[in-house]
Structure formats: structure tokens, C-alpha cells
Tab-separated table of C-alpha atoms in Angstrom:
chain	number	residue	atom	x	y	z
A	48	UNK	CA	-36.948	22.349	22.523
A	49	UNK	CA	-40.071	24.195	20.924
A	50	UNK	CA	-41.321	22.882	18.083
A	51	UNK	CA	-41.995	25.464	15.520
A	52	UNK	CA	-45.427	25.219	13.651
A	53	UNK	CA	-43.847	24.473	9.997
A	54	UNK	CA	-42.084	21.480	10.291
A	55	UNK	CA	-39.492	22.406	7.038
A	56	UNK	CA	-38.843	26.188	8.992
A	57	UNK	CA	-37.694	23.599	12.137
A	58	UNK	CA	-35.624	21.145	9.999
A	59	UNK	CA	-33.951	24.046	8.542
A	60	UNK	CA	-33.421	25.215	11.865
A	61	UNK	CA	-31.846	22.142	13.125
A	62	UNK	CA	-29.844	21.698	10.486
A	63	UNK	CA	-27.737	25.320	10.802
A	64	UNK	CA	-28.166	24.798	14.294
A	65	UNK	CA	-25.854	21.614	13.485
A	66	UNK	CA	-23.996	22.922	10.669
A	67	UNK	CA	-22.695	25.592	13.175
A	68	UNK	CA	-21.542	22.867	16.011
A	69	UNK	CA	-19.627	21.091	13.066
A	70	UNK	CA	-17.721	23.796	12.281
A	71	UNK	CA	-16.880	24.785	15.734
A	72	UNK	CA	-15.995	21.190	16.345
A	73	UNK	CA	-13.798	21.266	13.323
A	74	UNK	CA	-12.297	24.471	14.292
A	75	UNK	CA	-11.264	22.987	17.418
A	76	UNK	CA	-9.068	20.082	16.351
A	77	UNK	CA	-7.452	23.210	13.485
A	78	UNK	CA	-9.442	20.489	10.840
A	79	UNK	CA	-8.120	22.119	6.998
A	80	UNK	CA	-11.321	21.599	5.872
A	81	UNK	CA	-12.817	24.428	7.769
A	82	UNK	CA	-9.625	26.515	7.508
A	83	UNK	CA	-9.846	26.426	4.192
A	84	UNK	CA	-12.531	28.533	2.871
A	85	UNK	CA	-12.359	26.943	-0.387
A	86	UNK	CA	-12.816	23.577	1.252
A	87	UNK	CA	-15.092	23.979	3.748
A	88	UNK	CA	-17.555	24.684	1.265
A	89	UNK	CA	-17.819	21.285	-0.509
A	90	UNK	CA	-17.517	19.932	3.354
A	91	UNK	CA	-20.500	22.497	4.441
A	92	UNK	CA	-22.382	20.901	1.611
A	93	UNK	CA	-22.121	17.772	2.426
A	94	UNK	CA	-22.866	18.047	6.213
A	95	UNK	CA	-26.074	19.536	5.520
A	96	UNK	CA	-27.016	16.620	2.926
A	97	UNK	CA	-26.279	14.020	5.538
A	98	UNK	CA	-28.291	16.107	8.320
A	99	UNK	CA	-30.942	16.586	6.398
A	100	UNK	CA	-31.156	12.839	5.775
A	101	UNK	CA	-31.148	12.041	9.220
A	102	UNK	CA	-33.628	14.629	10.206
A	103	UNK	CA	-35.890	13.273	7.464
A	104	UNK	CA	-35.817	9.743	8.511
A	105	UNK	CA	-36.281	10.777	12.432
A	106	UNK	CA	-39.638	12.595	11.160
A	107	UNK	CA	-40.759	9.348	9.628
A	108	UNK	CA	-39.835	10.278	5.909
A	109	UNK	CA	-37.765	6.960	4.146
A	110	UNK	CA	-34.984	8.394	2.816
A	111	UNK	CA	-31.880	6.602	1.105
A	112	UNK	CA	-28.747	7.650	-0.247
A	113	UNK	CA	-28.574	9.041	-3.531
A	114	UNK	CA	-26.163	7.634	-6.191
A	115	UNK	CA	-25.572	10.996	-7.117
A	116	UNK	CA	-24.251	11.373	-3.664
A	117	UNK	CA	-21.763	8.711	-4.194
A	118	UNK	CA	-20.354	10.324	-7.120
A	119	UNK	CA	-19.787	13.100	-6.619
A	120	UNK	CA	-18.063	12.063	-2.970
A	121	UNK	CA	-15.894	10.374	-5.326
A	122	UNK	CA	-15.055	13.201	-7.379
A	123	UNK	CA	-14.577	15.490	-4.460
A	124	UNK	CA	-12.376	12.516	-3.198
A	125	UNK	CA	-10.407	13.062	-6.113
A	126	UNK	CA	-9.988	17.007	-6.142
A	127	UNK	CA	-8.770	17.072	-1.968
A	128	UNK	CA	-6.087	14.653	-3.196
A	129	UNK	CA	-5.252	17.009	-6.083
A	130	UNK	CA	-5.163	20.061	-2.925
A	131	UNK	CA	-3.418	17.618	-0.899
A	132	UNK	CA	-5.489	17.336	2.136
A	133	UNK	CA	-4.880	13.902	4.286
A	134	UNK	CA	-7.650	11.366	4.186
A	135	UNK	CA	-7.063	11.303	8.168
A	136	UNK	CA	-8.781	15.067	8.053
A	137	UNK	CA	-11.625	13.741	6.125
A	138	UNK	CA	-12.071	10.753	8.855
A	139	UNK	CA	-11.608	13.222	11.437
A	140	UNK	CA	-14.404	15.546	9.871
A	141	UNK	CA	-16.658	12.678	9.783
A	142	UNK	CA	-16.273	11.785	13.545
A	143	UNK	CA	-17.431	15.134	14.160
A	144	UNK	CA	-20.355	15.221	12.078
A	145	UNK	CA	-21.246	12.146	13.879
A	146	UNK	CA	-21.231	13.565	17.234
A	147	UNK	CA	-23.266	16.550	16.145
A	148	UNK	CA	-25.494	14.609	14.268
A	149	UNK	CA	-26.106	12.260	16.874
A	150	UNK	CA	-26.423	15.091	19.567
A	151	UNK	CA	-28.776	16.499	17.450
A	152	UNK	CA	-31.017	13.586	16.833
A	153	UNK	CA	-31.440	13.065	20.752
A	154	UNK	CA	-32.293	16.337	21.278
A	155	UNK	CA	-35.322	16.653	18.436
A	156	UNK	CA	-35.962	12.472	19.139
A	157	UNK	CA	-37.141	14.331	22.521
A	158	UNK	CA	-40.148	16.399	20.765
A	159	UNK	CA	-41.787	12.943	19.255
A	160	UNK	CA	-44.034	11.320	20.306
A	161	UNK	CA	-42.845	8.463	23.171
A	162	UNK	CA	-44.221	5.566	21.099
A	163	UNK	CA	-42.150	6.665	17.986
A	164	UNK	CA	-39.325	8.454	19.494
A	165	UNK	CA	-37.027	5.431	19.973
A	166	UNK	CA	-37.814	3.304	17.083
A	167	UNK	CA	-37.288	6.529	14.527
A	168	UNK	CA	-34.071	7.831	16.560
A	169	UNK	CA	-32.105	4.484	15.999
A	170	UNK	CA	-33.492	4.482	12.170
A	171	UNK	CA	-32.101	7.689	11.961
A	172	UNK	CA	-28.771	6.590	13.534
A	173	UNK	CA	-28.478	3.452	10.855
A	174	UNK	CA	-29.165	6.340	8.374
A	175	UNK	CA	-26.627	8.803	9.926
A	176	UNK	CA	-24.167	5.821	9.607
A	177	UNK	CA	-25.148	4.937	5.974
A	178	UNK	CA	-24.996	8.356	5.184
A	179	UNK	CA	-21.166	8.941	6.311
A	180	UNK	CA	-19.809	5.513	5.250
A	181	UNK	CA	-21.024	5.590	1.760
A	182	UNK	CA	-19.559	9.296	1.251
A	183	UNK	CA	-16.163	8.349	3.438
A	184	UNK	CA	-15.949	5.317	1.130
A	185	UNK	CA	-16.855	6.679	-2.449
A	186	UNK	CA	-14.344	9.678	-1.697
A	187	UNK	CA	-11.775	6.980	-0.728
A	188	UNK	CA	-12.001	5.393	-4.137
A	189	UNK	CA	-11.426	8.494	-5.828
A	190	UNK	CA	-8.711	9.876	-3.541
A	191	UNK	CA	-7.256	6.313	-4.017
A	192	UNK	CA	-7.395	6.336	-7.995
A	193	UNK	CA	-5.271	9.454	-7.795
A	194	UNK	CA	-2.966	8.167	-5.221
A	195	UNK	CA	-2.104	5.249	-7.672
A	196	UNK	CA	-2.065	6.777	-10.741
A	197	UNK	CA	0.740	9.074	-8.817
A	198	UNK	CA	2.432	6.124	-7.878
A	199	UNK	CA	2.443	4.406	-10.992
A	200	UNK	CA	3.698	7.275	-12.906
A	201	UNK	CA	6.428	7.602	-10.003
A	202	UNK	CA	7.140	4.181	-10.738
A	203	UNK	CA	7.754	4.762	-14.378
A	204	UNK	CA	9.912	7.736	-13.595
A	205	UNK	CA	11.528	5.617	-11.177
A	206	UNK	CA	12.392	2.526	-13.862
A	207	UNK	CA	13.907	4.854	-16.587
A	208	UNK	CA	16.003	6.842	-13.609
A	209	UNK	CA	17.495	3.219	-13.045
A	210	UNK	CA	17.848	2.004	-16.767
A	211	UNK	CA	19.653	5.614	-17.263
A	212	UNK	CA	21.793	4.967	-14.263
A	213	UNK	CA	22.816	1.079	-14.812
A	214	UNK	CA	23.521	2.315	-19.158
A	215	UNK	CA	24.985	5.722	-17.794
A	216	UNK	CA	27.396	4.433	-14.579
A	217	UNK	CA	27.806	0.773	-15.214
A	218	UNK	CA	27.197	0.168	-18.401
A	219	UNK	CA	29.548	3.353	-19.420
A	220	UNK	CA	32.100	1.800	-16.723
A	221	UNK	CA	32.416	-1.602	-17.932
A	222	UNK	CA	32.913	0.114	-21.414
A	223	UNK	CA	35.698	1.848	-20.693
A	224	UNK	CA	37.046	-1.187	-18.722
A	225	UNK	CA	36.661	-3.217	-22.088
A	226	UNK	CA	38.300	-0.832	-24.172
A	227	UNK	CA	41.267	-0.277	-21.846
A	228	UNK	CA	42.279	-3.751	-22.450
A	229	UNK	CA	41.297	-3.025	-26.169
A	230	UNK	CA	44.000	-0.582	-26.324
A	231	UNK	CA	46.757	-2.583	-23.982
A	232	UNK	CA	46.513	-5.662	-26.421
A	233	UNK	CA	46.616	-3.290	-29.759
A	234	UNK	CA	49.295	-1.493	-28.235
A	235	UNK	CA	50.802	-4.948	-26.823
A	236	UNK	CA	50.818	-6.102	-30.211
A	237	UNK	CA	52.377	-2.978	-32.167
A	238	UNK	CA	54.909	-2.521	-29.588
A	239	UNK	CA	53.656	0.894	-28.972
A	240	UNK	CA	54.813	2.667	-25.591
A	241	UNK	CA	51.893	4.058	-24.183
A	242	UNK	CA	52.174	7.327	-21.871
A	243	UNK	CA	48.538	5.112	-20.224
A	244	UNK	CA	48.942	2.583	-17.702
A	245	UNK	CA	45.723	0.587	-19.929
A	246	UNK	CA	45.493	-1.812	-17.141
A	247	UNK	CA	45.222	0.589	-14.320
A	248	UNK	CA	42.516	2.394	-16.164
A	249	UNK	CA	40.648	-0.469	-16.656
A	250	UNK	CA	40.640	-1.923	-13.247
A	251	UNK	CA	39.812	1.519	-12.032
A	252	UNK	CA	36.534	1.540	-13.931
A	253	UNK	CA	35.867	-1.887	-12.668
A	254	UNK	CA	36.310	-0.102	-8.938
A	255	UNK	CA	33.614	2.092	-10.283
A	256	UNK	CA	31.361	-0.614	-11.270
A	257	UNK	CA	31.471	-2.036	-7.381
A	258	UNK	CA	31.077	1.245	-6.063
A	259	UNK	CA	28.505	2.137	-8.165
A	260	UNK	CA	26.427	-1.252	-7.494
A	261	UNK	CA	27.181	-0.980	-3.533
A	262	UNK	CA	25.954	2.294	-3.416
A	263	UNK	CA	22.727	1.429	-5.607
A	264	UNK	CA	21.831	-1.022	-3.387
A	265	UNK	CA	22.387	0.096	-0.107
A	266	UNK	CA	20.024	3.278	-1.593
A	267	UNK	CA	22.233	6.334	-1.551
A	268	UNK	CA	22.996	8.386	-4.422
A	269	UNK	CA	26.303	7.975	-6.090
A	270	UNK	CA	28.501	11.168	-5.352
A	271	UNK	CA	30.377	10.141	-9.102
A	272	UNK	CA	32.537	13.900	-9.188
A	273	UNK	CA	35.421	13.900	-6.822
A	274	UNK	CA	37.589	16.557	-8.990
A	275	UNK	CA	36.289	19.742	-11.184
A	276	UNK	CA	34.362	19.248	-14.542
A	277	UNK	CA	37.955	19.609	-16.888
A	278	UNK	CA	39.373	17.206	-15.075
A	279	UNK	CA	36.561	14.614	-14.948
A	280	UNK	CA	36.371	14.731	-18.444
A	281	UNK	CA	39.775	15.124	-19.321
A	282	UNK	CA	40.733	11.865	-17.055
A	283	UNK	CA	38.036	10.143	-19.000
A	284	UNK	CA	39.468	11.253	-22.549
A	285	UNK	CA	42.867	9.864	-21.761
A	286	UNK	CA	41.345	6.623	-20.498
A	287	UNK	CA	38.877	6.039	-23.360
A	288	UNK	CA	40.465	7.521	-26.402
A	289	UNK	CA	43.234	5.579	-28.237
A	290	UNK	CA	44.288	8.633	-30.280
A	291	UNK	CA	45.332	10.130	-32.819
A	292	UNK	CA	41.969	11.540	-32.109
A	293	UNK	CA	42.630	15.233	-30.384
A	294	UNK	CA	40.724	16.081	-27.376
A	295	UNK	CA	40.187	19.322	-25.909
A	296	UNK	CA	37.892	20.661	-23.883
A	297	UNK	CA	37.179	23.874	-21.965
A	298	UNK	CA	35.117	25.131	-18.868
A	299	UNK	CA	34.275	28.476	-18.876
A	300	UNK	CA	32.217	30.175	-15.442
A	301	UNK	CA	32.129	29.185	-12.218
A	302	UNK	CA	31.117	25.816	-11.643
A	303	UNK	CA	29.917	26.857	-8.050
A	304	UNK	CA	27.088	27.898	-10.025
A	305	UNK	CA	26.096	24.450	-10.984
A	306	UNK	CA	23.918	22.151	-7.827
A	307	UNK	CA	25.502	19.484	-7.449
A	308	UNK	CA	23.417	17.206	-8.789
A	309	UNK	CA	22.822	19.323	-12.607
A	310	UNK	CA	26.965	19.080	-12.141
A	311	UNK	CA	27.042	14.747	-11.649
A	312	UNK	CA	24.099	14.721	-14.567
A	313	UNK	CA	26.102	17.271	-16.912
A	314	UNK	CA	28.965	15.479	-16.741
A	315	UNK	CA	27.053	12.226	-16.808
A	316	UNK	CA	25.616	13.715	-20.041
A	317	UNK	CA	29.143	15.306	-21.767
A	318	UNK	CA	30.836	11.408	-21.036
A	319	UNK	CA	28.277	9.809	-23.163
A	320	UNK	CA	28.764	12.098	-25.798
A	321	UNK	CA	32.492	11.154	-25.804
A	322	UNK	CA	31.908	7.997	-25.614
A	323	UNK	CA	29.914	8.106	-28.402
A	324	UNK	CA	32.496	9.759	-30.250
A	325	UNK	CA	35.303	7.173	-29.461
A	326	UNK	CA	33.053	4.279	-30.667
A	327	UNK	CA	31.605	5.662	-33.749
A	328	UNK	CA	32.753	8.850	-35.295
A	329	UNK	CA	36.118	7.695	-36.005
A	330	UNK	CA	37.107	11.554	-35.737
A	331	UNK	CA	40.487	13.238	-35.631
A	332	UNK	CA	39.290	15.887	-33.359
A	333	UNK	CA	37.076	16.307	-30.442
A	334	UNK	CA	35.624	19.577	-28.900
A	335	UNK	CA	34.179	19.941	-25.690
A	336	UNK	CA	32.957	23.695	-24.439
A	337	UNK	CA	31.241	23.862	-21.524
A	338	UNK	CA	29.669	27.378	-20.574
A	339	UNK	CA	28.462	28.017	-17.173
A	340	UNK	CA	26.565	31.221	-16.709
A	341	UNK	CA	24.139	32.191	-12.975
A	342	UNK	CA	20.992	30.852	-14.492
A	343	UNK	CA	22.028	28.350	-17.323
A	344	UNK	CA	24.600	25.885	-18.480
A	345	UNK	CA	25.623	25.379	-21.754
A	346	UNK	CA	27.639	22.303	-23.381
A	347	UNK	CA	28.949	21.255	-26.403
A	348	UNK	CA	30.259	17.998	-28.011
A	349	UNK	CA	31.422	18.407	-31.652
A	350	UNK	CA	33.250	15.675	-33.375
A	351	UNK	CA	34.977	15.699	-37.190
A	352	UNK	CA	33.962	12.019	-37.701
A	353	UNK	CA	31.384	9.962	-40.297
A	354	UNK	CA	28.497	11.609	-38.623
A	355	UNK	CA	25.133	9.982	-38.400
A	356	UNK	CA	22.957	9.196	-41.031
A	357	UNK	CA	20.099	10.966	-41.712
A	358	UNK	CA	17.409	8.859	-40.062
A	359	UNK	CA	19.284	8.897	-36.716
A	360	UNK	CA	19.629	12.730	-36.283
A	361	UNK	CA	17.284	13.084	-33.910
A	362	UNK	CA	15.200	9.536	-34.316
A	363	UNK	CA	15.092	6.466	-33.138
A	364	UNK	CA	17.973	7.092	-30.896
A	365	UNK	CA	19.705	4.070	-29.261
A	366	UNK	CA	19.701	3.537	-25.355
A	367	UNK	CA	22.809	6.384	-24.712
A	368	UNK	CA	21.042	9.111	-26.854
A	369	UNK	CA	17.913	8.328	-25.018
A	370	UNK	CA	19.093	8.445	-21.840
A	371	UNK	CA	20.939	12.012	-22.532
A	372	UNK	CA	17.918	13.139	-23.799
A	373	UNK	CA	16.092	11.969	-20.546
A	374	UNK	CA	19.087	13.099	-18.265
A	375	UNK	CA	18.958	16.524	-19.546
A	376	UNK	CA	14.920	17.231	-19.750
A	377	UNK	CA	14.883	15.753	-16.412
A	378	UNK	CA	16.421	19.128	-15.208
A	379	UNK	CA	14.351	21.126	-17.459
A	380	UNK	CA	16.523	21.896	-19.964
A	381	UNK	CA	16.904	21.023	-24.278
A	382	UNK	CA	18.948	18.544	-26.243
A	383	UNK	CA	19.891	19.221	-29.585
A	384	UNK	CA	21.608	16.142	-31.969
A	385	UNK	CA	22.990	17.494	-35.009
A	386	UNK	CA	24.976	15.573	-37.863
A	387	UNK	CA	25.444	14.375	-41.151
A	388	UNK	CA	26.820	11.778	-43.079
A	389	UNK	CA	30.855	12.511	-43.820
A	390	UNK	CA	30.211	16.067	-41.739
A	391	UNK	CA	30.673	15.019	-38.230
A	392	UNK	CA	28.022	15.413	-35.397
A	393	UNK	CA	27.354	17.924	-32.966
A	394	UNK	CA	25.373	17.383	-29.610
A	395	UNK	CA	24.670	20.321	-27.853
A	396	UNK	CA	22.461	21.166	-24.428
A	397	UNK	CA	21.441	23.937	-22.593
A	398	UNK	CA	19.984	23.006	-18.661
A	399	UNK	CA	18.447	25.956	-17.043
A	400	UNK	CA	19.651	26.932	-12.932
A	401	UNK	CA	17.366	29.812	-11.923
A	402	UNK	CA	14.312	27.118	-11.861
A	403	UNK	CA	12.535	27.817	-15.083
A	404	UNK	CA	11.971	25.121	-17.461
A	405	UNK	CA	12.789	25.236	-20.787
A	406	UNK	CA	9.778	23.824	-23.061
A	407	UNK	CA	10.864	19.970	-23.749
């Protein structure tokens, strides 16, 4: 190799020279980071910084690395977790700029001086080393700080998922159990002949409970609809309610429309309303409409009862409200609570099915 006469025209030279073996190298193994013309930039960058340190310190120049450096490794740590490239791509970049760098080294290490050359190539290998670990590690902390954050706030998501499932599936279940043997001892104790068998209800939403909590913990989802909308709700109107209060509901569109999943959270959604409705409104009449349309789904639950009073419509909801309210702008849609004192209450939803999002 022929030394040119300026020494910073042959350090530039050596470092494209390099630059250009990285890529290729990169290119090789189909590394993102060169694929990506938006992130082989940053990656470009930071090659040359590292070969220019280690062509520095082979020419005798003390060279260290620069906080700066650190950071913003970190931050661009933080923005290829944000553009989802694996930290196993940013390893495997690495490896390669090691190679190069080290190829690179011998080959210039060649034009010094004998009584220099090996003392200032192995500095210049410590400082090729520095140079990568302290980048690979700062950009670990920041792709880390992401990763966690992510997890964390899956976690969260995670936690009220289950508190809505135990209030919405067992705690609804047991309910229902409870107030099925409400209604056999009341009508046990008025002699009234009831067209319910109270205790067959009741130890069917017991079943539900140990399905429910098998299911749970075994990890699968809980398949909860095994007949259409109408006659999920209606079963559950004739189990909870211990009239004279009049239920009807209707279900108009195709429910085909619905994923199955917006259909188990609808309904999920519509049974809490009811049951609402059976433990507080005292009403003589219940409505349920449910509207299915190709890219939205409509529902309605309108009671004649006491209604709420005025601080509740809408605030500090208790744990069902909350977890409708959750439920329903968990699938993107809106959640409407409407009532007043002596006027009855009104809860009404709309979920959109095309993918949009409604603005929550």
C-alpha cells in the first residue's frame, strides 16, 4: 500500500475504502441496516466514527471515546427499537465492522515504521474494541428502556384485561348464581309457581364459573357465545330478572358481520348493562336494540327505572361501568351513559368493524 503524501487525504482514503467493505459485508448476510436506506445512514455514520478512531490511534494520535458518542448510540438505540430492527442485526453489524476494521488496521500497520507498527496496531485494536462496545452497549440501554416501557404498559393492559374478565365472567356469573337462589327462596316463600327452574339456573352459572377459571388458567380464551346474540341475552334475562320487569330485545343485521371476538365483548358489554338494570333501576321495562351494520355495531340498553344521580352519569363509575367503558374503547369504539334521577338510564355504544377508530 502507497502511502499518499497528506496523511488526512490517506485516512480519508482508508476509511471509504472500509466503509465500502462494511457495506458489502453487510449486504452479504441481507443485514436491514444496509437495506434500509434510512438506516444505513445512522449505521454509515457511525462506522466511519469508529474507523476514524482506530486509524487515529494507529498513527500515534490518543484518541478516546466521546460521551457524545455514547449518547447519541443510546438515542439511536432507542429509535431502531421504535423501527423495529432486532438487536441481533446490530451485533451482527458490529462483527462486521470488526473484521473490516481489523483487516484494515493490518494492512496500513504494514506502512509504519517496524519499531512502531506492532505496539500502535494492538493500541488501535483495544481502541477498535472500546470503540464498538461502548456504542453496542449505550444503544442497548436505550433499545432496552423502550423494550420495558413496552412491557410495562403491556402489563398494565394486561392487569385491567384480567380485572375486566374476573368482574365481567365470574364476578357477573356468581351474580346471577346468587340471585337465582334469591328468586327460588322469594318465590319459595310466596308460593309463587315459577315458569324458571331457579336452581338449574343457578348451578348453571356456577358451571360457568369453573369453566371460566379452567380455561383462564390453562391460558386459552373463553369461547363464552355458543347460541346467536337474542338468545344469549334473552337466556340471561329469564335467568336474572324476577319480573314484572318486561324485557325485550331485538337484533337487527347480520351478526356474521361481527368478529368473533367484538361479538363475545358486545355481548359481554349488553349483559352488564342488564345486570345493572336488574340490581338498581327497579324498572318495569327493559329495551335492548342491537344494530349491526358492515362497518359498525350499534347497541342500546334503556331502562324506565330511578335512574342515576347526577354525579354518576358519566363519573366516578363503579367497577361494571368501568369495565364497559374499557371493553368497548378497547375495540375502538364510544360509550355513552345517560340518566337521570326518576327518568331512567340509557347506555348506549357504537364499536366500529371496518378498522377505524372512533376518537375515545
Amino acid at each position: 500500500m502507497e502511502l499518499s503524501a497528506d496523511p488526512a487525504i490517506e485516512r480519508s482514503r482508508l476509511v471509504d475504502s472500509a466503509v465500502a467493505r462494511y457495506a458489502e459485508g453487510l449486504r452479504k448476510t441481507t443485514n436491514p441496516l444496509v437495506l434500509r436506506p434510512e438506516l444505513w445512514v445512522s449505521c454509515e455514520k457511525q462506522g466511519r466514527q469508529i474507523l476514524g478512531e482506530c486509524i487515529a490511534t494507529l498513527h500515534g494520535t490518543p484518541v478516546q471515546v466521546a460521551a457524545e458518542a455514547e449518547l447519541t448510540s443510546m438515542a439511536l438505540g432507542v429509535q431502531r427499537s421504535f423501527e423495529k430492527v432486532s438487536p441481533i442485526d446490530s451485533v451482527h453489524a458490529a462483527r462486521v465492522l470488526f473484521d473490516v476494521a481489523v483487516e484494515t488496521m493490518t494492512e496500513a500497520a504494514a506502512q509504519l515504521p517496524p519499531d512502531v507498527a506492532l505496539s500502535r496496531f494492538l493500541t488501535a485494536v483495544r481502541m477498535l474494541h472500546e470503540g464498538i462496545f461502548a456504542r453496542v452497549s449505550a444503544a442497548a440501554i436505550g433499545y432496552e428502556s423502550v423494550t420495558l416501557r413496552g412491557v410495562g404498559q403491556a402489563s398494565t393492559a394486561r392487569r385491567h384485561q384480567l380485572a375486566r374478565d374476573l368482574h365481567d365472567h365470574i364476578g357477573s356469573s356468581i351474580s346471577l348464581a346468587l340471585r337465582c337462589l334469591d328468586l327460588y327462596v322469594m318465590e319459595q316463600e310466596k308460593g309463587v309457581a315459577s315458569t324458571r327452574d331457579r336452581l338449574q339456573d343457578a348451578r348453571q352459572a356456577l358451571r360457568d364459573v369453573f369453566t371460566f377459571t379452567r380455561t383462564m388458567v390453562s391460558g386459552l380464551r373463553v369461547n363464552e357465545l355458543h347460541d346467536g346474540l337474542k338468545e344469549e341475552i334473552d337466556a340471561y334475562s329469564a335467568a336474572a330478572s324476577d319480573r314484572p320487569a318486561e324485557v325485550v330485545s331485538r337484533i337487527d343485521g347480520d351478526e356474521s358481520w361481527l368478529p368473533e371476538h367484538t361479538r363475545q365483548e358486545l355481548f359481554l358489554v349488553v349483559r352488564e348493562a342488564l345486570r345493572n338494570a336488574f340490581a338498581h333501576a327497579r324498572a318495569g321495562r327493559i329495551d335492548i336494540l342491537v344494530s349491526l351494520f358492515p362497518d359498525a355495531a350499534h347497541a342500546t340498553v334503556t331502562d324506565d327505572g330511578v335512574g342515576l344521580p347526577p354525579a354518576r352519569d358519566g363519573k366516578g363509575d363503579g367497577t361494571g361501568l368501568t369495565a364497559m367503558r374499557q371493553r368497548v374503547t378497547a375495540l375502538g369504539g364510544t360509550l355513552e351513559l345517560i340518566s337521570e334521577p326518576g327518568r331512567g338510564t340509557r347506555v348506549q355504544l357504537r364499536i366500529p368493524l371496518d378498522g377505524t377508530r372512533e376518537d375515545c
